[in-house]
mmCIF file of C-alpha atoms and ligand atoms in Angstrom:
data_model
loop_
_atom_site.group_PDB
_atom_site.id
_atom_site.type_symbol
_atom_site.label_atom_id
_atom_site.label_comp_id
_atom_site.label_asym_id
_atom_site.label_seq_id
_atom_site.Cartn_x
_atom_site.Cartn_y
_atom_site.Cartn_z
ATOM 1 C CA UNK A 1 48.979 -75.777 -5.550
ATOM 2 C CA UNK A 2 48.528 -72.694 -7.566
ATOM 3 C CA UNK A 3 51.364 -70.609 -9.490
ATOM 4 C CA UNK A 4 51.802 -66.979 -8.490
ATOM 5 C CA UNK A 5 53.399 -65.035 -11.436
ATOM 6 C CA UNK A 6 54.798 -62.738 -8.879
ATOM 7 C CA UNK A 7 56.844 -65.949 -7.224
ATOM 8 C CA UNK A 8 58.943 -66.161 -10.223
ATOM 9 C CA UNK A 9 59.462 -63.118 -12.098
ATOM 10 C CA UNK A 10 61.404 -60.630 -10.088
ATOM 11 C CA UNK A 11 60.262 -56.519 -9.916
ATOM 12 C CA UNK A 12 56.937 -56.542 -11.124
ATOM 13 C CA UNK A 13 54.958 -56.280 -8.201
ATOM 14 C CA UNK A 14 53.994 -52.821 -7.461
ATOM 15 C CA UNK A 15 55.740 -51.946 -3.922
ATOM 16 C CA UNK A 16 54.171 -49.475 -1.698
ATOM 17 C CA UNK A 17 57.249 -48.402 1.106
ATOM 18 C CA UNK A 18 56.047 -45.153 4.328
ATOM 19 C CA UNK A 19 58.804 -42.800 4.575
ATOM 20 C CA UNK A 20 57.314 -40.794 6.841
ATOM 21 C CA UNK A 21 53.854 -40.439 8.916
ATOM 22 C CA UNK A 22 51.547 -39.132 5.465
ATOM 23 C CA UNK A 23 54.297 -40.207 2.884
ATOM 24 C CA UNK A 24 54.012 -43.286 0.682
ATOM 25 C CA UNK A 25 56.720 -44.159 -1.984
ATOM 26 C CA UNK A 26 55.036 -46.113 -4.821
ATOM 27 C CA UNK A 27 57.970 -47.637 -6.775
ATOM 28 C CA UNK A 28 57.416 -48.244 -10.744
ATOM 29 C CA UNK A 29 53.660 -46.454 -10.503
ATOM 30 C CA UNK A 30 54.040 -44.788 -13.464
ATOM 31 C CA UNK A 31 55.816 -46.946 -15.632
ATOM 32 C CA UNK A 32 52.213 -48.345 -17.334
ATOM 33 C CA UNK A 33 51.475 -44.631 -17.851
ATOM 34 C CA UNK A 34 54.410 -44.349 -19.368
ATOM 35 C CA UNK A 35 53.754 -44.660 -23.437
ATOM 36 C CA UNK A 36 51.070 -41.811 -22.787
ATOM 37 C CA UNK A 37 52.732 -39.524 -20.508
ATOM 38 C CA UNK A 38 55.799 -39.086 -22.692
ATOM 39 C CA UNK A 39 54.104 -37.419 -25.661
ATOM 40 C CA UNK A 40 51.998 -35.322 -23.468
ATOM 41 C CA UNK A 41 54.767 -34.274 -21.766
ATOM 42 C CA UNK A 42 56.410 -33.166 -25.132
ATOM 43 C CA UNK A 43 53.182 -31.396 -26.128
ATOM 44 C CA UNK A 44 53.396 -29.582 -22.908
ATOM 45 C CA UNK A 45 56.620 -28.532 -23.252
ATOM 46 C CA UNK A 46 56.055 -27.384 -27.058
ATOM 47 C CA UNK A 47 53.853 -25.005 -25.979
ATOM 48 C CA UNK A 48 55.572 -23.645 -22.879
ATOM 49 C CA UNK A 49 59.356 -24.398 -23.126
ATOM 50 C CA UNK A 50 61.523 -25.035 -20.208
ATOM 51 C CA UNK A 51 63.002 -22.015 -18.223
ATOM 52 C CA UNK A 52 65.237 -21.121 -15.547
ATOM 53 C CA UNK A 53 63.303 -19.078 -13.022
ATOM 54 C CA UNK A 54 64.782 -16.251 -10.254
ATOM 55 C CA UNK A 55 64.256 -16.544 -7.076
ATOM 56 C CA UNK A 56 62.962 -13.493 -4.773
ATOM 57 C CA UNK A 57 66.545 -12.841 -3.384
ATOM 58 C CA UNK A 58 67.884 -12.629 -7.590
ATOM 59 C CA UNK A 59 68.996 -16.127 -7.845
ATOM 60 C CA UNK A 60 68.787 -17.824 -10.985
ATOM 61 C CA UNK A 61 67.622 -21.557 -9.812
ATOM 62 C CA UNK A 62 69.567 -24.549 -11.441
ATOM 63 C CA UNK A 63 66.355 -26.429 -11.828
ATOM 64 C CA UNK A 64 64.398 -25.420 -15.458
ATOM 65 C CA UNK A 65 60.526 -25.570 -14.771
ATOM 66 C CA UNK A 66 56.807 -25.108 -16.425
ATOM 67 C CA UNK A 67 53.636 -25.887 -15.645
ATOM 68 C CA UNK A 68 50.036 -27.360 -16.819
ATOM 69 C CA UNK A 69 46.903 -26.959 -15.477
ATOM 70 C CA UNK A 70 44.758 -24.017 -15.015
ATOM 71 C CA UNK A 71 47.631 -22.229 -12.829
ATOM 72 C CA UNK A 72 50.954 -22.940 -12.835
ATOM 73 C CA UNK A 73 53.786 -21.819 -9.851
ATOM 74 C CA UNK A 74 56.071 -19.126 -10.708
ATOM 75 C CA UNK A 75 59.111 -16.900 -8.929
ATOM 76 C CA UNK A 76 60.479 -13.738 -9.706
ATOM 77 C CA UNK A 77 61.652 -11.108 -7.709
ATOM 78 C CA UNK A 78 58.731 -10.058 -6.523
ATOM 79 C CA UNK A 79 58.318 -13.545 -4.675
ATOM 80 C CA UNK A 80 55.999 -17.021 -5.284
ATOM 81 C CA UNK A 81 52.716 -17.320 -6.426
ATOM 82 C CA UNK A 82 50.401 -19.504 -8.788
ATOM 83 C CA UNK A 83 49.783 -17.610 -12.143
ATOM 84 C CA UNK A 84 47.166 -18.674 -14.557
ATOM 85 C CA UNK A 85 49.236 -16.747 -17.232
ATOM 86 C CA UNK A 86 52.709 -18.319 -18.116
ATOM 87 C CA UNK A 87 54.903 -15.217 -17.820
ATOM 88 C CA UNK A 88 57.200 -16.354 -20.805
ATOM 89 C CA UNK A 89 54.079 -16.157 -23.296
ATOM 90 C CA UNK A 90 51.613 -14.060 -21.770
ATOM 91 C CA UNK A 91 49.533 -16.902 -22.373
ATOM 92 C CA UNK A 92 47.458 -19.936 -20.157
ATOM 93 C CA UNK A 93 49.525 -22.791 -19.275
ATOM 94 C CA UNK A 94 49.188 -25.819 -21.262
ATOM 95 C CA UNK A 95 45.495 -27.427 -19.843
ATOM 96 C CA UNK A 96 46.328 -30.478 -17.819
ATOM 97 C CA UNK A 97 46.349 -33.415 -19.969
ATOM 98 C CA UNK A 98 43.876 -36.250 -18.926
ATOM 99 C CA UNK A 99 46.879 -38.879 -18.300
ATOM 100 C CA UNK A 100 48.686 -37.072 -16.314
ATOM 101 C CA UNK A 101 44.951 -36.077 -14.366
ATOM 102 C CA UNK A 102 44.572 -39.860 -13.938
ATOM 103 C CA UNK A 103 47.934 -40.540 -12.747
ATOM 104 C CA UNK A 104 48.169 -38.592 -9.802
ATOM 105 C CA UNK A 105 44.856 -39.579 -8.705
ATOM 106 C CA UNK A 106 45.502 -42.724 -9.121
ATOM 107 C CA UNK A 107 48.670 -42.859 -7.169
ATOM 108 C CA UNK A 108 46.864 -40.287 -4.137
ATOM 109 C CA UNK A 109 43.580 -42.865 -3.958
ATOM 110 C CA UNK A 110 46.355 -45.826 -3.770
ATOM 111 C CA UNK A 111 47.620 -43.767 -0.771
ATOM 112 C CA UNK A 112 44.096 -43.069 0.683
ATOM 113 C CA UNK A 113 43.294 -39.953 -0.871
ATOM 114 C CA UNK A 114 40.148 -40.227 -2.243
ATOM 115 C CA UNK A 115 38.926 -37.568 -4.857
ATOM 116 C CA UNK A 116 42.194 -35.513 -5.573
ATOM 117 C CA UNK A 117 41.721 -32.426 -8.403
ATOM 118 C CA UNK A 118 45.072 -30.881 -8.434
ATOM 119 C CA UNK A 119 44.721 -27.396 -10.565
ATOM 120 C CA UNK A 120 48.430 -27.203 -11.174
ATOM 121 C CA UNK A 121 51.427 -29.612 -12.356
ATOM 122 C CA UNK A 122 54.696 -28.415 -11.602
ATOM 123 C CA UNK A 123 57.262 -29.559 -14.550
ATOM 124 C CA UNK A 124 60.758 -29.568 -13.304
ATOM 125 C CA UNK A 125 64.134 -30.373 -15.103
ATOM 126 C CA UNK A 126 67.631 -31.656 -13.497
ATOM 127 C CA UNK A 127 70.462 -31.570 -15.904
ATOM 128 C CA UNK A 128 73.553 -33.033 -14.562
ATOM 129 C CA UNK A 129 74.547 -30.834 -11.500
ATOM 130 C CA UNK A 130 71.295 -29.547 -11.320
ATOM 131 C CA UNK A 131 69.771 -29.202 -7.276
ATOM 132 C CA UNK A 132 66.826 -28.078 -4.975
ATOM 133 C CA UNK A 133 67.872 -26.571 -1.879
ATOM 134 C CA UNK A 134 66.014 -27.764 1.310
ATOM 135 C CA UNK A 135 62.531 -25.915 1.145
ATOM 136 C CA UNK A 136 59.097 -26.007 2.087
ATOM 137 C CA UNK A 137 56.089 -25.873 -0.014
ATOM 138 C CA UNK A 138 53.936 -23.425 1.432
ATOM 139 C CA UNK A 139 52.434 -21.391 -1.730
ATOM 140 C CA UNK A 140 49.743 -23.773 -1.743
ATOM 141 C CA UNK A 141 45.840 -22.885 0.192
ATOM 142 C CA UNK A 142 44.922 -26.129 1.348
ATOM 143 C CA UNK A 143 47.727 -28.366 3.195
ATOM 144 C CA UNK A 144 44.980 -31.243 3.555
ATOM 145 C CA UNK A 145 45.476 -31.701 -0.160
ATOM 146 C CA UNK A 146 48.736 -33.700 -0.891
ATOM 147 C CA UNK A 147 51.288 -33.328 -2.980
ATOM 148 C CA UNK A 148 51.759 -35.798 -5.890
ATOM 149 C CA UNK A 149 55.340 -36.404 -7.455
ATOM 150 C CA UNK A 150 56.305 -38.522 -10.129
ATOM 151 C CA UNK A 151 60.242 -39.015 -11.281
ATOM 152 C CA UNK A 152 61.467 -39.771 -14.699
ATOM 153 C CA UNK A 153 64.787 -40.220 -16.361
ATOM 154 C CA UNK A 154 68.253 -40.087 -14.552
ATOM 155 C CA UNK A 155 67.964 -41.075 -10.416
ATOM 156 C CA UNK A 156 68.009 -38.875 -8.053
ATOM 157 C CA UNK A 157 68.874 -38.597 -4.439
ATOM 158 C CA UNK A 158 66.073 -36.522 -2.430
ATOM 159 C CA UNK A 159 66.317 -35.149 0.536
ATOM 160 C CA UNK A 160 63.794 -36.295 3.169
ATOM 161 C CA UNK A 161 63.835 -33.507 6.711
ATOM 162 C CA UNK A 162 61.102 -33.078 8.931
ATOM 163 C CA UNK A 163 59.200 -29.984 10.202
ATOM 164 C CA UNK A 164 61.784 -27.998 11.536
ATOM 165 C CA UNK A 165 65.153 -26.809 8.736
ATOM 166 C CA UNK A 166 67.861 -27.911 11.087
ATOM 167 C CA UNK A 167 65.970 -31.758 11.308
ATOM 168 C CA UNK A 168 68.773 -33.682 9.268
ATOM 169 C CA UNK A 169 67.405 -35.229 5.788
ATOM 170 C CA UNK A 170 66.871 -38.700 5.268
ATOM 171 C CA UNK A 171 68.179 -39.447 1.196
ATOM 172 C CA UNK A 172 65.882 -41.939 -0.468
ATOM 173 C CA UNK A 173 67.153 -42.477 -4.343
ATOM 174 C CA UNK A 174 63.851 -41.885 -6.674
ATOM 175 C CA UNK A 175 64.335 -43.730 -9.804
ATOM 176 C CA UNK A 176 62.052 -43.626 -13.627
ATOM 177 C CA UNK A 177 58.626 -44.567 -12.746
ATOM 178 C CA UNK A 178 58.669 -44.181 -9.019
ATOM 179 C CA UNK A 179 55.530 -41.537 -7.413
ATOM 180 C CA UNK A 180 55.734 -40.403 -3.975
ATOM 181 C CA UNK A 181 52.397 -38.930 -2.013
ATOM 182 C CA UNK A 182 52.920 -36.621 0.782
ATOM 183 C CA UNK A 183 50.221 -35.863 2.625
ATOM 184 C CA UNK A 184 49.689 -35.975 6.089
ATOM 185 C CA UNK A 185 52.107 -33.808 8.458
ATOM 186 C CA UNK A 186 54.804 -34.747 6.051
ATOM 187 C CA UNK A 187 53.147 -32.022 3.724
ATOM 188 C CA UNK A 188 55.356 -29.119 5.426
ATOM 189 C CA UNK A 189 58.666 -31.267 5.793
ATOM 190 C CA UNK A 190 61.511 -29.848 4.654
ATOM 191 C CA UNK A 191 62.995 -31.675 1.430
ATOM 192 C CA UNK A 192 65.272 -31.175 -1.570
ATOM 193 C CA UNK A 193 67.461 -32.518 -3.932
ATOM 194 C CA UNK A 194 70.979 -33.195 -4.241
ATOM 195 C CA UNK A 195 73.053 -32.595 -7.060
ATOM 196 C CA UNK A 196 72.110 -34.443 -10.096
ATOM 197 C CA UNK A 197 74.526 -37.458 -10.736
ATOM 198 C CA UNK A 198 76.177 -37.697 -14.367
ATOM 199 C CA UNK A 199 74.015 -40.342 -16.662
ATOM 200 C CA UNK A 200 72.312 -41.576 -19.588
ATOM 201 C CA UNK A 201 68.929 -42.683 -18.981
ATOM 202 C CA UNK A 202 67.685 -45.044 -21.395
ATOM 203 C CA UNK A 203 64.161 -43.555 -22.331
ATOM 204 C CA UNK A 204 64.895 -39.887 -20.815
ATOM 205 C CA UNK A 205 68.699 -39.303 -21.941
ATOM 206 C CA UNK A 206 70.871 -37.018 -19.620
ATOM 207 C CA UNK A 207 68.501 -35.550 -17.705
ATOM 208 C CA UNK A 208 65.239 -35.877 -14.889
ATOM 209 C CA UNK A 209 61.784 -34.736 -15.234
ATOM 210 C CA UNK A 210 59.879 -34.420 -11.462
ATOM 211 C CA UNK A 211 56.434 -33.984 -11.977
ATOM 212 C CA UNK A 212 54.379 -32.299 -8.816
ATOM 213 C CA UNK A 213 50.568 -31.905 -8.725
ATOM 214 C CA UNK A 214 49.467 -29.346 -6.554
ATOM 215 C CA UNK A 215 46.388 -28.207 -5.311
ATOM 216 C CA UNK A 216 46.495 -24.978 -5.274
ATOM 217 C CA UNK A 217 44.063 -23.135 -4.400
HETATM 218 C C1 LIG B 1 57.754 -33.338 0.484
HETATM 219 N N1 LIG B 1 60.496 -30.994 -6.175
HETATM 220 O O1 LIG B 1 58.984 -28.900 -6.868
HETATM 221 S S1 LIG B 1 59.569 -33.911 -5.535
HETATM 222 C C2 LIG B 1 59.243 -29.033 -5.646
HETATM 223 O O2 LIG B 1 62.291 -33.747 -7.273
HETATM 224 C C3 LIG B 1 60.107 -30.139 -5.228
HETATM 225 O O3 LIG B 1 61.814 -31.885 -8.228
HETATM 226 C C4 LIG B 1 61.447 -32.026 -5.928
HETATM 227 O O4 LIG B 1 60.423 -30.232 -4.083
HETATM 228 C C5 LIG B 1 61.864 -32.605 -7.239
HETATM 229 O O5 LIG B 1 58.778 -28.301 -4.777
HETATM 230 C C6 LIG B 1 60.970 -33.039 -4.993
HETATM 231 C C7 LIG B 1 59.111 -34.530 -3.987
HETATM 232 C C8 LIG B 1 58.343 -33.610 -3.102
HETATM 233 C C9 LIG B 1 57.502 -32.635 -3.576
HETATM 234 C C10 LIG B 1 56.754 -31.893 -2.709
HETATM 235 C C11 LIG B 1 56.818 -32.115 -1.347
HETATM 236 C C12 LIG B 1 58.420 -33.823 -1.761
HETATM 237 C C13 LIG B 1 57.673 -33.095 -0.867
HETATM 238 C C14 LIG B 1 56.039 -31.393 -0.422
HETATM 239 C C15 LIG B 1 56.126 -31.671 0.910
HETATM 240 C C16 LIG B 1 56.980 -32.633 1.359
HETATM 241 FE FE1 LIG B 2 59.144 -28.891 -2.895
#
C-alpha cells in the first residue's frame, strides 16, 4: 500500500475550482512565491508609491493603485488608458520584476494559457472600507489574452456578474495566496469588490494587495 502525503495532512494540495466558462480559481498558488514577491512588491512600491486615482466623472476611487511593467493603467479626468509614464513622477513604471513575470504565467499555463507576456501589472490597495464598483475591463487590445489576479493580505468578497450589468454577482471570498485566471468569455464579465471587511492579516497587516496582469496592448 503506498502513503500519500496529501491523505494526511490537510490544505496542501493545490485546488483548482471553474467559476465560470474561462475562469479558474487557483487557491494558495502564490503562497510558494510568496518570500520573493513580498520584497519586490516593496521595491515596487518605493519607487512609485500608492495613490488614489479620479475617475473620468471626478471621483476620487477608494482603491489606492500603481503599476509595473512597461505600461501601467491610469484614470483621470480625461478618461482610461495605459501610460508608460507614471503620472505621479513623470517617470517609467517600475520594470516588471521576474517573480512576479513567472507567477502569472505560471498560474495562466496551469489554466491552459500557454505563453502569456503581460506588459502591465496593476497594483491595487483595499484598506478597510475600501471597494470596486461593478465594472468591466475593457482598456485592454487583445480580449484573447486573460487576465491574471493574485490576492494578498485581508479576504475579500468579489463580485462575480456575467456579460450584461444587471446579471446579479455571484460573491466568491479570495483569501492570501489565492490567483484567479479569467479568460475565456468571462474576460468581459462584470465584477467588483465589496467593501473591505475590518482585519489584521498576519503577513499583510490591515490591508489587501490585488495584483492584475494585463496584456495590454
Ligand atoms: C473578471 N480588481 O483591477 S481582481 C481590477 O480585487 C479589478 O482588485 C479586483 O477588478 C481586485 O480591474 C478584482 C479579479 C478580476 C480582475 C479582472 C477581471 C476579475 C476579472 C477581468 C474580467 C473578469
Ligand atoms: Fe476589473
Amino acid at each position: 500500500m503506498t502513503t500519500d502525503l496529501f491523505d494526511v495532512v490537510p490544505d496542501v494540495r493545490p485546488s483548482r475550482e471553474a467559476m465560470a466558462d474561462g475562469a479558474v480559481l487557483l487557491r494558495g498558488f502564490a503562497r510558494p512565491f510568496e518570500a520573493e514577491l513580498l520584497p519586490a512588491l516593496r521595491e515596487i512600491v518605493k519607487q512609485a508609491p500608492f495613490r488614489h486615482l479620479i475617475t473620468p466623472g471626478g471621483h476620487r476611487m477608494s482603491v489606492a493603485m500603481t503599476n509595473c511593467g512597461s505600461v501601467g493603467w491610469v484614470s483621470d479626468h480625461t478618461g482610461y488608458r495605459y501610460d508608460a509614464i507614471d503620472p505621479e513622477s513623470g517617470q517609467k513604471w517600475p520594470a516588471m520584476p521576474p517573480v512576479l513575470r513567472k507567477l502569472a504565467a505560471d498560474a495562466a499555463a496551469d489554466a491552459g494559457f500557454n505563453s502569456f507576456g503581460p506588459e502591465a501589472c496593476l497594483i491595487n490597495r483595499y484598506v478597510p472600507g475600501a471597494k470596486l464598483s461593478l465594472h468591466q475591463d475593457k482598456d485592454e487590445l487583445d480580449f484573447d489574452a486573460p487576465i491574471v489576479s493574485v490576492s494578498l493580505g485581508l479576504p475579500a468578497i468579489f463580485l462575480f456578474g456575467g456579460p450584461k450589468r444587471a446579471d446579479k454577482p455571484a460573491r466568491y471570498r479570495l483569501e492570501h495566496g489565492d490567483v484567479v485566471i479569467w479568460g475565456g468569455p468571462s474576460r468581459l464579465f462584470f465584477h467588483g469588490v465589496a467593501p473591505l471587511a475590518d482585519g489584521e492579516h498576519p503577513v499583510m497587516g490591515r490591508q489587501r494587495i490585488n495584483l492584475t496582469f494585463r496584456k495590454a496592448r
